[in-house]
Short mmCIF file of C-alpha atoms and ligand atoms in Angstrom, two decimals:
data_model
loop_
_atom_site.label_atom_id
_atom_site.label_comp_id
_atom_site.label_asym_id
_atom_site.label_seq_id
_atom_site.Cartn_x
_atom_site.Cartn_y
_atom_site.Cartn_z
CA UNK A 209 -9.51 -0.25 -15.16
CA UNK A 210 -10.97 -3.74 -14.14
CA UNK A 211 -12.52 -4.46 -11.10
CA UNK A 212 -12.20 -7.77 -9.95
CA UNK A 213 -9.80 -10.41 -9.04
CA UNK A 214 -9.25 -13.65 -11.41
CA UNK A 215 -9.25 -17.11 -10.15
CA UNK A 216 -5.47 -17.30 -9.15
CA UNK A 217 -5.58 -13.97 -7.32
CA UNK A 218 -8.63 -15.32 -5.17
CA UNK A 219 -7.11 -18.24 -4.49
CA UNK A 220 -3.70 -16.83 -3.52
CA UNK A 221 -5.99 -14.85 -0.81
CA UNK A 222 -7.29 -17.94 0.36
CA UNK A 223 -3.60 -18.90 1.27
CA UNK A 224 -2.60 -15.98 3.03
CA UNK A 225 -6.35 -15.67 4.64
CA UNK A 226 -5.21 -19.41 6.28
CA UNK A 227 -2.00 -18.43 7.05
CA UNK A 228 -2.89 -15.45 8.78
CA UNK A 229 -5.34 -17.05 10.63
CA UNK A 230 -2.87 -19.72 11.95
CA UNK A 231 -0.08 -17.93 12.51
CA UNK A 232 -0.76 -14.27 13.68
CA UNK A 233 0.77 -13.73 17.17
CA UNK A 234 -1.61 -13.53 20.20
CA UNK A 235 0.84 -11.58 21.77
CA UNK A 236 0.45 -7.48 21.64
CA UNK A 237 3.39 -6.18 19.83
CA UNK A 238 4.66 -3.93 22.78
CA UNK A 239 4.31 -0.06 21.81
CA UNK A 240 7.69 1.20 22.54
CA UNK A 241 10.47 0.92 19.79
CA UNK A 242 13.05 -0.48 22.17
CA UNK A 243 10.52 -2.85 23.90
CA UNK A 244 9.34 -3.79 20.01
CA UNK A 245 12.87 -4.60 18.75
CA UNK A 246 12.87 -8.53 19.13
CA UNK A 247 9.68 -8.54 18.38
CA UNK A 248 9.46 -7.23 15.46
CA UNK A 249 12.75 -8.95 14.21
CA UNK A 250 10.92 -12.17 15.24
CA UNK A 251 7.88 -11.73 13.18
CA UNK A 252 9.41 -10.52 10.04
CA UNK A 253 11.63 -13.70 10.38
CA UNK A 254 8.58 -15.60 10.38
CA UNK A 255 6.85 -14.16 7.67
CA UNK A 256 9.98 -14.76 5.41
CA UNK A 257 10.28 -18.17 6.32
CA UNK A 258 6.88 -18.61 5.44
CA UNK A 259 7.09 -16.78 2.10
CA UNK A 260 5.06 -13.87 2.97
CA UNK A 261 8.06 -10.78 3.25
CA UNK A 262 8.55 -9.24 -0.31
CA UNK A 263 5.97 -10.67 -2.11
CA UNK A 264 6.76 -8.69 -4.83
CA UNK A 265 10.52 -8.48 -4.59
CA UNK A 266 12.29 -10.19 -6.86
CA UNK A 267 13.10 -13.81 -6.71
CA UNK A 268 17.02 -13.03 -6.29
CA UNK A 269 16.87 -11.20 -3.39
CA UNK A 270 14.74 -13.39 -1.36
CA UNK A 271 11.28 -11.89 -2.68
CA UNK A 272 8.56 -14.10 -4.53
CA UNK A 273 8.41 -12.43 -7.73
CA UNK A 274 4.50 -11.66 -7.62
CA UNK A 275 2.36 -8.93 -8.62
CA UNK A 276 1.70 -5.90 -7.19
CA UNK A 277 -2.24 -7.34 -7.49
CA UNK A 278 -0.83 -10.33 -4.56
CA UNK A 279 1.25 -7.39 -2.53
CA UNK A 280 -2.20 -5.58 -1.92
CA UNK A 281 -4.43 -9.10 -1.50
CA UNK A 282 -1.58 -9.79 1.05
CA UNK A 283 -1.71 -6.74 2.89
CA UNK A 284 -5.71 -6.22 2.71
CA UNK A 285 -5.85 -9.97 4.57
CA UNK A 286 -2.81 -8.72 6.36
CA UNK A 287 -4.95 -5.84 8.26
CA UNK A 288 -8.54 -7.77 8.28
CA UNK A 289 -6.83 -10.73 10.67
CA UNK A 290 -5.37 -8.19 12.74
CA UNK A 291 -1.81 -8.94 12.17
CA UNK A 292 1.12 -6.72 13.76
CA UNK A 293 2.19 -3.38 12.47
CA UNK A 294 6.01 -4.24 11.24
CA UNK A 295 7.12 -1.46 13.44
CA UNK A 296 10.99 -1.18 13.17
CA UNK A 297 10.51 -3.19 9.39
CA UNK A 298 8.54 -0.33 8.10
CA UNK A 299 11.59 2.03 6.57
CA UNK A 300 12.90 -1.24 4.97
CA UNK A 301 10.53 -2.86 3.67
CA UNK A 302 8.32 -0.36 2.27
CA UNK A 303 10.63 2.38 0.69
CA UNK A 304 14.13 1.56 1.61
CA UNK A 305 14.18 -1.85 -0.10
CA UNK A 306 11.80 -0.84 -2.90
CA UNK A 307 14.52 2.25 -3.31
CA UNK A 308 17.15 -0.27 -3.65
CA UNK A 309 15.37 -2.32 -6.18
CA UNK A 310 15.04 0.46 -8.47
CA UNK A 311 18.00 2.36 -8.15
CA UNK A 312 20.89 0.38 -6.52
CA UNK A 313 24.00 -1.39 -8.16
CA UNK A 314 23.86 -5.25 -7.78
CA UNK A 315 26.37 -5.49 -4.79
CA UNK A 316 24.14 -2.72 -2.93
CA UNK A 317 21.05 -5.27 -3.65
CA UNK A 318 22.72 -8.40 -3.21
CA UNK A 319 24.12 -7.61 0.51
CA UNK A 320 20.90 -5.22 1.83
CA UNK A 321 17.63 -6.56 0.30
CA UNK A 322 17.70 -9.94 1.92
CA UNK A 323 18.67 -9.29 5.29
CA UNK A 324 15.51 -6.09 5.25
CA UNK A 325 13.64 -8.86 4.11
CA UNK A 326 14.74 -11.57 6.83
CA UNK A 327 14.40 -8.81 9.54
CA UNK A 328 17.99 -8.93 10.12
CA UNK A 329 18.49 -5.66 9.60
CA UNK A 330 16.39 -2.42 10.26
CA UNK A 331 16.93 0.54 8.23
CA UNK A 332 15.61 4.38 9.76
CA UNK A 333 15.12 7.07 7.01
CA UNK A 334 17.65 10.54 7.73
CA UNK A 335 15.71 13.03 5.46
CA UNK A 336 14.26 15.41 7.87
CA UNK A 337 16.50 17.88 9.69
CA UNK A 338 15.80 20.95 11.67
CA UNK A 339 15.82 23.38 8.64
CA UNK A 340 14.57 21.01 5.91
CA UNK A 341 11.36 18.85 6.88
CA UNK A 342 8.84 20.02 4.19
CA UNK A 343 11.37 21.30 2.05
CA UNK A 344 14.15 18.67 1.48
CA UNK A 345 15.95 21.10 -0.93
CA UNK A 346 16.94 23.04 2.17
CA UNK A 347 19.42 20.26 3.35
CA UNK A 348 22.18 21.12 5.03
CA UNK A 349 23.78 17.83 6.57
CA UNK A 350 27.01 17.28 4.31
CA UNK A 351 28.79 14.94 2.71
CA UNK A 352 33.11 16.08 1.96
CA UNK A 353 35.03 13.37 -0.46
CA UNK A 354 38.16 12.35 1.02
CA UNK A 355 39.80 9.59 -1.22
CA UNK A 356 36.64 7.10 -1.28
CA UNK A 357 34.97 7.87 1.96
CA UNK A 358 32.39 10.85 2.65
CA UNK A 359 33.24 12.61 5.51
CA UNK A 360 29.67 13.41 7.00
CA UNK A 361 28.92 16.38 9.41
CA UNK A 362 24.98 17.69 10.65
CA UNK A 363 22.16 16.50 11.92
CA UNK A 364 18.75 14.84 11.30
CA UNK A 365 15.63 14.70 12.97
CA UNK A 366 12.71 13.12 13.68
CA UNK A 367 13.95 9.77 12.31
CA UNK A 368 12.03 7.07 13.24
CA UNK A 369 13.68 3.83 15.08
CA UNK A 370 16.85 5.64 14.74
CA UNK A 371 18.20 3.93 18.12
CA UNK A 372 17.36 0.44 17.12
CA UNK A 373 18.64 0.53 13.35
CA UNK A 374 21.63 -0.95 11.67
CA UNK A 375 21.34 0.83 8.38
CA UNK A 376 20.12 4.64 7.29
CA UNK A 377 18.87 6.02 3.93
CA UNK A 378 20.71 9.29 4.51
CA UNK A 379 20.56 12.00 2.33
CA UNK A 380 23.09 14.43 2.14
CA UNK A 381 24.77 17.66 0.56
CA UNK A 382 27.91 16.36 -1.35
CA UNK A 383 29.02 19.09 -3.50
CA UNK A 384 30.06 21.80 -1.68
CA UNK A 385 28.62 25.08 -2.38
CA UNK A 386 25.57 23.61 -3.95
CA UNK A 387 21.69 24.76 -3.46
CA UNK A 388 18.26 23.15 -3.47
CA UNK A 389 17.88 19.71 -5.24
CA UNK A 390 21.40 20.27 -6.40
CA UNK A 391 24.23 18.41 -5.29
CA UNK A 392 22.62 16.25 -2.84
CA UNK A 393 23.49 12.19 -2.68
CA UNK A 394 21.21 9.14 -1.65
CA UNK A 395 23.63 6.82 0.75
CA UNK A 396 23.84 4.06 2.57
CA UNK A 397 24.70 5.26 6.18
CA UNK A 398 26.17 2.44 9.02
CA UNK A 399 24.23 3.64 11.77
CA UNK A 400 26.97 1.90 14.07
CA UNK A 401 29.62 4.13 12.49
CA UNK A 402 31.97 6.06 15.04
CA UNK A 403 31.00 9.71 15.19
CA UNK A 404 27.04 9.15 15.38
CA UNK A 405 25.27 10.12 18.49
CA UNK A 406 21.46 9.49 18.92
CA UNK A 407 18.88 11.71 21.37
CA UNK A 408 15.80 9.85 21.60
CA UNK A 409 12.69 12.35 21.43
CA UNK A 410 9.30 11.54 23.54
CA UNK A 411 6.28 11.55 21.58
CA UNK A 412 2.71 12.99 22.73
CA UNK A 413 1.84 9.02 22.92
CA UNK A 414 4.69 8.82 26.08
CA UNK A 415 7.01 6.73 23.29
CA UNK A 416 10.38 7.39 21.84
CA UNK A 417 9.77 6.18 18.66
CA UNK A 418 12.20 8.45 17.00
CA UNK A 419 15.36 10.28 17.78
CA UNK A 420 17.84 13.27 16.68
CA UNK A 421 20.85 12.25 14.99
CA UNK A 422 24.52 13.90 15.00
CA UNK A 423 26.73 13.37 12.50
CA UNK A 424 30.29 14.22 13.32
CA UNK A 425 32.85 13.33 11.29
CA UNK A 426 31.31 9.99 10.18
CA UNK A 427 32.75 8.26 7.35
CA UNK A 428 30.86 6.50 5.21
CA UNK A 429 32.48 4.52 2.13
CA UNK A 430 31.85 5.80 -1.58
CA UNK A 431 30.30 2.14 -2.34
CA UNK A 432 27.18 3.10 -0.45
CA UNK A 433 26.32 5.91 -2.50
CA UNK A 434 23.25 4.52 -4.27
CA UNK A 435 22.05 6.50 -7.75
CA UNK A 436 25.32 7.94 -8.36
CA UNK A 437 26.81 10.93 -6.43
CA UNK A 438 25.25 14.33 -6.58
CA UNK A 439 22.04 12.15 -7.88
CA UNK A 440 20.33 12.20 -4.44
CA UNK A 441 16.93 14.68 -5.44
CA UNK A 442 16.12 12.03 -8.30
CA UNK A 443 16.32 9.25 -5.84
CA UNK A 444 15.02 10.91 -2.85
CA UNK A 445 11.57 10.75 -5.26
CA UNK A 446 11.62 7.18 -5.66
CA UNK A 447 11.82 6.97 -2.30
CA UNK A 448 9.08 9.17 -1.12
CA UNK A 449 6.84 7.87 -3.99
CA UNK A 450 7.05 4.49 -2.43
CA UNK A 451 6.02 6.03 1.19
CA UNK A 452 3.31 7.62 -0.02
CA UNK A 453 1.81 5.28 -2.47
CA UNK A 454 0.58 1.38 -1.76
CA UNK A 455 2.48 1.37 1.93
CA UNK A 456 -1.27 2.61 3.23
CA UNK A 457 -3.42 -0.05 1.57
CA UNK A 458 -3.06 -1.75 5.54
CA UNK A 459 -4.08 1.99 6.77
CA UNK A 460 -7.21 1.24 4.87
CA UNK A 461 -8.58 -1.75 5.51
CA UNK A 462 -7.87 -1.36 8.94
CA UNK A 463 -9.95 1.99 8.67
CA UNK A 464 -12.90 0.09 6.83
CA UNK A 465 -12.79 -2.71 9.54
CA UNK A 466 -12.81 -0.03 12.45
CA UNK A 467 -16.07 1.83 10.96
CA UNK A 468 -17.78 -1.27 10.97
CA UNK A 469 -16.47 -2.07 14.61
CA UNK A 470 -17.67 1.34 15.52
CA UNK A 471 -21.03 1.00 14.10
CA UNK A 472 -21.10 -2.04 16.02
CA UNK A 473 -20.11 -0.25 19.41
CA UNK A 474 -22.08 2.48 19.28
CA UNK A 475 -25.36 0.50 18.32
CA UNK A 476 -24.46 -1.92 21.74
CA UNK A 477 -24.04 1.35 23.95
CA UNK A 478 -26.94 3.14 22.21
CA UNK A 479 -24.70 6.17 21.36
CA UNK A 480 -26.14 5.33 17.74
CA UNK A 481 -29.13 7.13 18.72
CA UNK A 482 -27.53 10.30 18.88
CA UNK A 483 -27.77 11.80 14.97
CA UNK A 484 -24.57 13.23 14.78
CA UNK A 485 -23.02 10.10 15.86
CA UNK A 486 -24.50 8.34 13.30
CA UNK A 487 -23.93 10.84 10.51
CA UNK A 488 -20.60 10.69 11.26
CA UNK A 489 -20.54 6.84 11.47
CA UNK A 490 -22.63 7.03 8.04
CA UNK A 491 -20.35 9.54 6.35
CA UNK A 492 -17.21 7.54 7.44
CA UNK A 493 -18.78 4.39 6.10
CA UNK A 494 -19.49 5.85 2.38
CA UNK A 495 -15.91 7.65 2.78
CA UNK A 496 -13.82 4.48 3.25
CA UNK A 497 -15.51 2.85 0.41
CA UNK A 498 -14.48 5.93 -1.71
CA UNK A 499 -10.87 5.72 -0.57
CA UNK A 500 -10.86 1.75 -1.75
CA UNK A 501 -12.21 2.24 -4.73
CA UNK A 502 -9.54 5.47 -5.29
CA UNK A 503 -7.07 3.12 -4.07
CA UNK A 504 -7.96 -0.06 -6.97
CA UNK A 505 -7.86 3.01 -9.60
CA UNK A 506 -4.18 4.24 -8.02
CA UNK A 507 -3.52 0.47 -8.36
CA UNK A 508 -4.21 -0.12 -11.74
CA UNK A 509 -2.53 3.18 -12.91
CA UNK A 510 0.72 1.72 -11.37
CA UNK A 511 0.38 -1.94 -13.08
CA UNK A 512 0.21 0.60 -16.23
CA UNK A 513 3.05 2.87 -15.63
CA UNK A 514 5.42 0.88 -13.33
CA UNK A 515 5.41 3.80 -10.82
CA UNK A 516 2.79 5.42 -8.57
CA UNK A 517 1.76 8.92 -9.57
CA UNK A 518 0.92 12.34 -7.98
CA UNK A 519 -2.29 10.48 -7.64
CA UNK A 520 -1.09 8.89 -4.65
CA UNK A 521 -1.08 12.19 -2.76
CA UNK A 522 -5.32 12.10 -2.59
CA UNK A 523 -4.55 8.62 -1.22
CA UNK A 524 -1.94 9.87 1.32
CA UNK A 525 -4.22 12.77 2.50
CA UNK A 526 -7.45 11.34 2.54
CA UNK A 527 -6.20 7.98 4.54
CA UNK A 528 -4.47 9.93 6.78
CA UNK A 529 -7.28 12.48 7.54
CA UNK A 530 -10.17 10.49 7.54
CA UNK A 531 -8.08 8.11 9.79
CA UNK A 532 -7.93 10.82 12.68
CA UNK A 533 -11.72 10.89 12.05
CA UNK A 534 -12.21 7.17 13.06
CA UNK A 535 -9.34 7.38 15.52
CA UNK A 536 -11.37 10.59 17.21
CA UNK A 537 -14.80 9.03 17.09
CA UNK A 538 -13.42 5.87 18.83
CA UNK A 539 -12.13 7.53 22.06
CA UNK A 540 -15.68 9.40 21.84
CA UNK A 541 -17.53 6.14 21.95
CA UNK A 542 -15.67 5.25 25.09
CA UNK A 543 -17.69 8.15 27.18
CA UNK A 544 -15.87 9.42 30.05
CA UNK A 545 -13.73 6.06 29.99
CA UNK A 546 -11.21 8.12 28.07
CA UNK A 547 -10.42 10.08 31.05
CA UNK A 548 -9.34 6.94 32.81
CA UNK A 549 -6.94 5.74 30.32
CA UNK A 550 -2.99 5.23 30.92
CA UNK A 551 -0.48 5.40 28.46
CA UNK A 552 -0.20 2.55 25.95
CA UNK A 553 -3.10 0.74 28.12
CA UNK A 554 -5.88 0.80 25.30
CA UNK A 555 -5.43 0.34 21.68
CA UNK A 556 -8.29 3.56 21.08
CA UNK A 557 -6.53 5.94 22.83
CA UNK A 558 -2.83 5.13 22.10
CA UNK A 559 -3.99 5.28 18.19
CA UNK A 560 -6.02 8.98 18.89
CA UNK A 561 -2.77 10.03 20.41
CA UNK A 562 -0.30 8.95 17.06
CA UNK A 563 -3.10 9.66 14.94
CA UNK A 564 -1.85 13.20 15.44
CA UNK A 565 1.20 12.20 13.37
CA UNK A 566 -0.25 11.06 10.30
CA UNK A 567 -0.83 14.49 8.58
CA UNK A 568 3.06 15.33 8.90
CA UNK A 569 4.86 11.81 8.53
CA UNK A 570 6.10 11.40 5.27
CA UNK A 571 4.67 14.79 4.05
CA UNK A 572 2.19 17.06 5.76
CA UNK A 573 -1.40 17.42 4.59
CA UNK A 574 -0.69 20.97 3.48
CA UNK A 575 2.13 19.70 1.31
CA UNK A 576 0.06 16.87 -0.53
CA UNK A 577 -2.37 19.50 -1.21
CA UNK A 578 0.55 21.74 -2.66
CA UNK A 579 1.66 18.58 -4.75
CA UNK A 580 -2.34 18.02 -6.06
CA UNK A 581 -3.04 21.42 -6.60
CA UNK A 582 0.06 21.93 -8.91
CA UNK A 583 0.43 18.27 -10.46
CA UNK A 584 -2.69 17.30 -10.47
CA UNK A 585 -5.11 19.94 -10.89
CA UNK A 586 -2.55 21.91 -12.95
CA UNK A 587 -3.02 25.23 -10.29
CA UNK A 588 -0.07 27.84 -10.11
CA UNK A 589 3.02 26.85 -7.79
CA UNK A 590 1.90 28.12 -3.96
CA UNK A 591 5.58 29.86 -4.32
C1 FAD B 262 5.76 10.34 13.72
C2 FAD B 262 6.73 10.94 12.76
C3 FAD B 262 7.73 10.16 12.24
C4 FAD B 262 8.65 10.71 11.35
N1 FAD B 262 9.65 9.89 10.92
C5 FAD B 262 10.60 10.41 10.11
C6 FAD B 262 11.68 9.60 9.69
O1 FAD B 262 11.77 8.42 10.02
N2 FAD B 262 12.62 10.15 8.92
C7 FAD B 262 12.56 11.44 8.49
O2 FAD B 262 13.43 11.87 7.75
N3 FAD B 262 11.54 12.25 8.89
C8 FAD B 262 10.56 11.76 9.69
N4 FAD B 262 9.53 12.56 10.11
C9 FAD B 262 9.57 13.97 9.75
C10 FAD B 262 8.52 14.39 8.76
O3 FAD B 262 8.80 13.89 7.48
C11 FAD B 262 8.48 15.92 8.80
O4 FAD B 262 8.00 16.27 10.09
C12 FAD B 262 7.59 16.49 7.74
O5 FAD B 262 8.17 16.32 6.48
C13 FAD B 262 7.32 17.99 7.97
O6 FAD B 262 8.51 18.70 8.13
P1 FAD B 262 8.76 19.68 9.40
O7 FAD B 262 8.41 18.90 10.63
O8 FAD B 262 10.14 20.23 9.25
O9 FAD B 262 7.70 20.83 9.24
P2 FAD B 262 7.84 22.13 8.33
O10 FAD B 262 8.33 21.74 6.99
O11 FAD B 262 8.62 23.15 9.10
O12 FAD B 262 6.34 22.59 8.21
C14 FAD B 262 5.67 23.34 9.24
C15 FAD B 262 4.28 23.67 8.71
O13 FAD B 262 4.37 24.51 7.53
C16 FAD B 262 3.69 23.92 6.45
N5 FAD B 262 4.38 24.17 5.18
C17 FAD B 262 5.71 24.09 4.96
N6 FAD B 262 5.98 24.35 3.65
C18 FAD B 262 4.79 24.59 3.05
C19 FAD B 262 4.40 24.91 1.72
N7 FAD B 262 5.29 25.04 0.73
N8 FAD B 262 3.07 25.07 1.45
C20 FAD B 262 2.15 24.95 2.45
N9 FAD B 262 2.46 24.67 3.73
C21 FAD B 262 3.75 24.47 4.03
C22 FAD B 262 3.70 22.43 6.76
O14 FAD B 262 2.67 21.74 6.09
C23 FAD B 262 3.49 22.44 8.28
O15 FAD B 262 2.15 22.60 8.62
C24 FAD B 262 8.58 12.06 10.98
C25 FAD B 262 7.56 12.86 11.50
C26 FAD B 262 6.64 12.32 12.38
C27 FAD B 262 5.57 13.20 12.92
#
């Protein structure tokens, strides 16, 4: 591994540090998904223009062809100038697109990747259903082939943006009869297709950030099958290992940055001088500096193999718990304050609140300790 950046990769963070700097929106992105929806389209556009959306996409699809070394500079200046979360851009850009890219045909590319990338259209992810949230194999939303549509029938839940997006990466059951990671198919899902019905679902933050889908009778052409049909486990993977793997370099900068800003708090309202505060202040310090250099290791593994590892489960599970560490010692730096607080009213408290999600999005914590127990540390399968 080598630690350090050459000449070119310092300078490129130069040019996104002074972009950032001139162009990052003084307006709050509002918190709600339907609120966010022009907003986010709006940024996205703008980073695009500007050359900054798929820095590492390739040059035919409106990416710039850079390394994954300028993807993380990018997104490290990205979270220290305090730039927007890409909200209703997240599915797309970070695993949908990067799915695409590795496992589409050229058509699929050629129509989808530049209009994620222009903001033009946002993609929600339809894994997750009421049976089969840790356990994808359990899936039982299908897929019946009638001429060259799939006739789809089920549900999903929990699906993020679901009510503002255009396109789904919906995985299915398509041969009948099938079990487990059998069977299933990776497709592109019209989420303005007849036969779809959305029920928004209020989170513990007072948002409705994600919904419940019903699928009746939806058809969906045989052209948006990506990976080949019945090959939807294999890309399912590709997927996932993209959401778990450098989508939370931002998580972790922005983690570093708020230790320091809550070292800084708590020495101006003298909470400092309570030891466990500091400890924990101390401890949080040391452990975010762990987590970056874990993260630059992750890195260069993936520069070696072209793909991120089970590695980036310790990643995944250590951003996301020490995250609800920082997120809980925030709102206990703000006293009795807390109490006061109104929905979406303080940045502290609305992040406490969705901190809660980050040890079940995208996997829970007990699963990425199933996945580097067995993969990683070589244990026997939990079942
Ligand atoms: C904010 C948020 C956004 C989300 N967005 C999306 C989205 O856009 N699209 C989508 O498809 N899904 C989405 N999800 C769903 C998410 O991926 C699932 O909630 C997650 O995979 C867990 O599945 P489950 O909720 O069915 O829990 P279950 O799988 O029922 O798990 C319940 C509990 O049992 C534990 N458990 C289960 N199996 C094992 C095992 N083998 N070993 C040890 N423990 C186990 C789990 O860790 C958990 O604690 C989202 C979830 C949240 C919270």
């Amino acid at each position: 591994m080598e630690i350090g950046f050459s000449s070119e990769e310092r300078q490129f963070r130069e040019q996104c540090r002074d972009w950032l700097h001139a162009n990052v929106p003084a307006e709050r992105r509002p918190m709600d998904a339907i609120d966010a929806i022009d907003f986010d389209k709006a940024w996205q556009r703008t980073l695009f223009d500007a050359g900054w959306a798929g820095i590492n996409w390739p040059v035919d699809y409106g990416g710039r062809g850079l390394s994954i070394v300028q993807q993380v500079i990018w997104l490290e200046e990205y979270a220290r100038a305090h730039a927007p979360w890409i909200g209703a851009n997240f599915v797309g850009v970070n695993h949908g697109g990067p799915t695409l890219i590795a496992n589409a045909t050229d058509e699929q590319k050629a129509y989808h990747l530049p209009r994620i990338l222009k903001g033009e259209a946002i993609w929600c992810q339809g894994f997750s259903e009421p049976g089969a949230g840790s356990d994808l194999a359990g899936i039982r939303t299908t897929g019946r082939v009638e001429g060259d549509e799939l006739v789809v029938n089920g549900s999903k839940i929990w699906t993020s943006f679901a009510h503002v997006a255009d396109w789904q990466e919906l995985v299915i059951r398509t041969e009948p009869g099938s079990s487990r990671h059998k069977g299933l198919s990776w497709v592109i899902c019209d989420m303005h297709s007849p036969g779809i019905t959305i029920r928004p679902i209020r989170k513990i933050s007072g948002q409705t950030e994600f919904a419940q889908v019903f699928y009746d009778d939806v058809r969906i052409p045989l052209a948006n099958v990506v990976g080949g049909l019945g090959n939807g486990w294999r890309v399912s993977m590709s997927t996932l290992g993209f959401e778990r793997g450098t989508g939370f370099i931002a998580d972790q900068v922005k983690n570093a940055i708020e230790v320091e800003e809550l070292i800084g708090r708590a020495r101006a309202n003298g909470m400092i001088r309570d030891d466990r505060i500091a400890d924990d202040l101390a401890q949080m310090r040391a452990e975010v500096a762990a987590l970056r250099a874990m993260t630059y290791r992750n890195i260069s593994e993936v520069i070696r193999t072209g793909q991120p590892g089970p590695e980036s489960s310790v990643i995944r599970l250590f951003t996301s718990e020490l995250g609800q560490r920082i997120e809980r010692m925030a709102v206990t730096l703000m006293g009795e304050a807390m109490i006061d607080f109104a929905y979406g009213d303080d940045d502290a408290v609305a992040d406490y609140l969705r901190g809660f999600a980050a040890t079940i999005a995208g996997g829970t914590a007990q699963i990425q300790r199933d996945i580097i127990g067995e993969r990683l540390l070589g244990l026997p399968k939990s079942r």
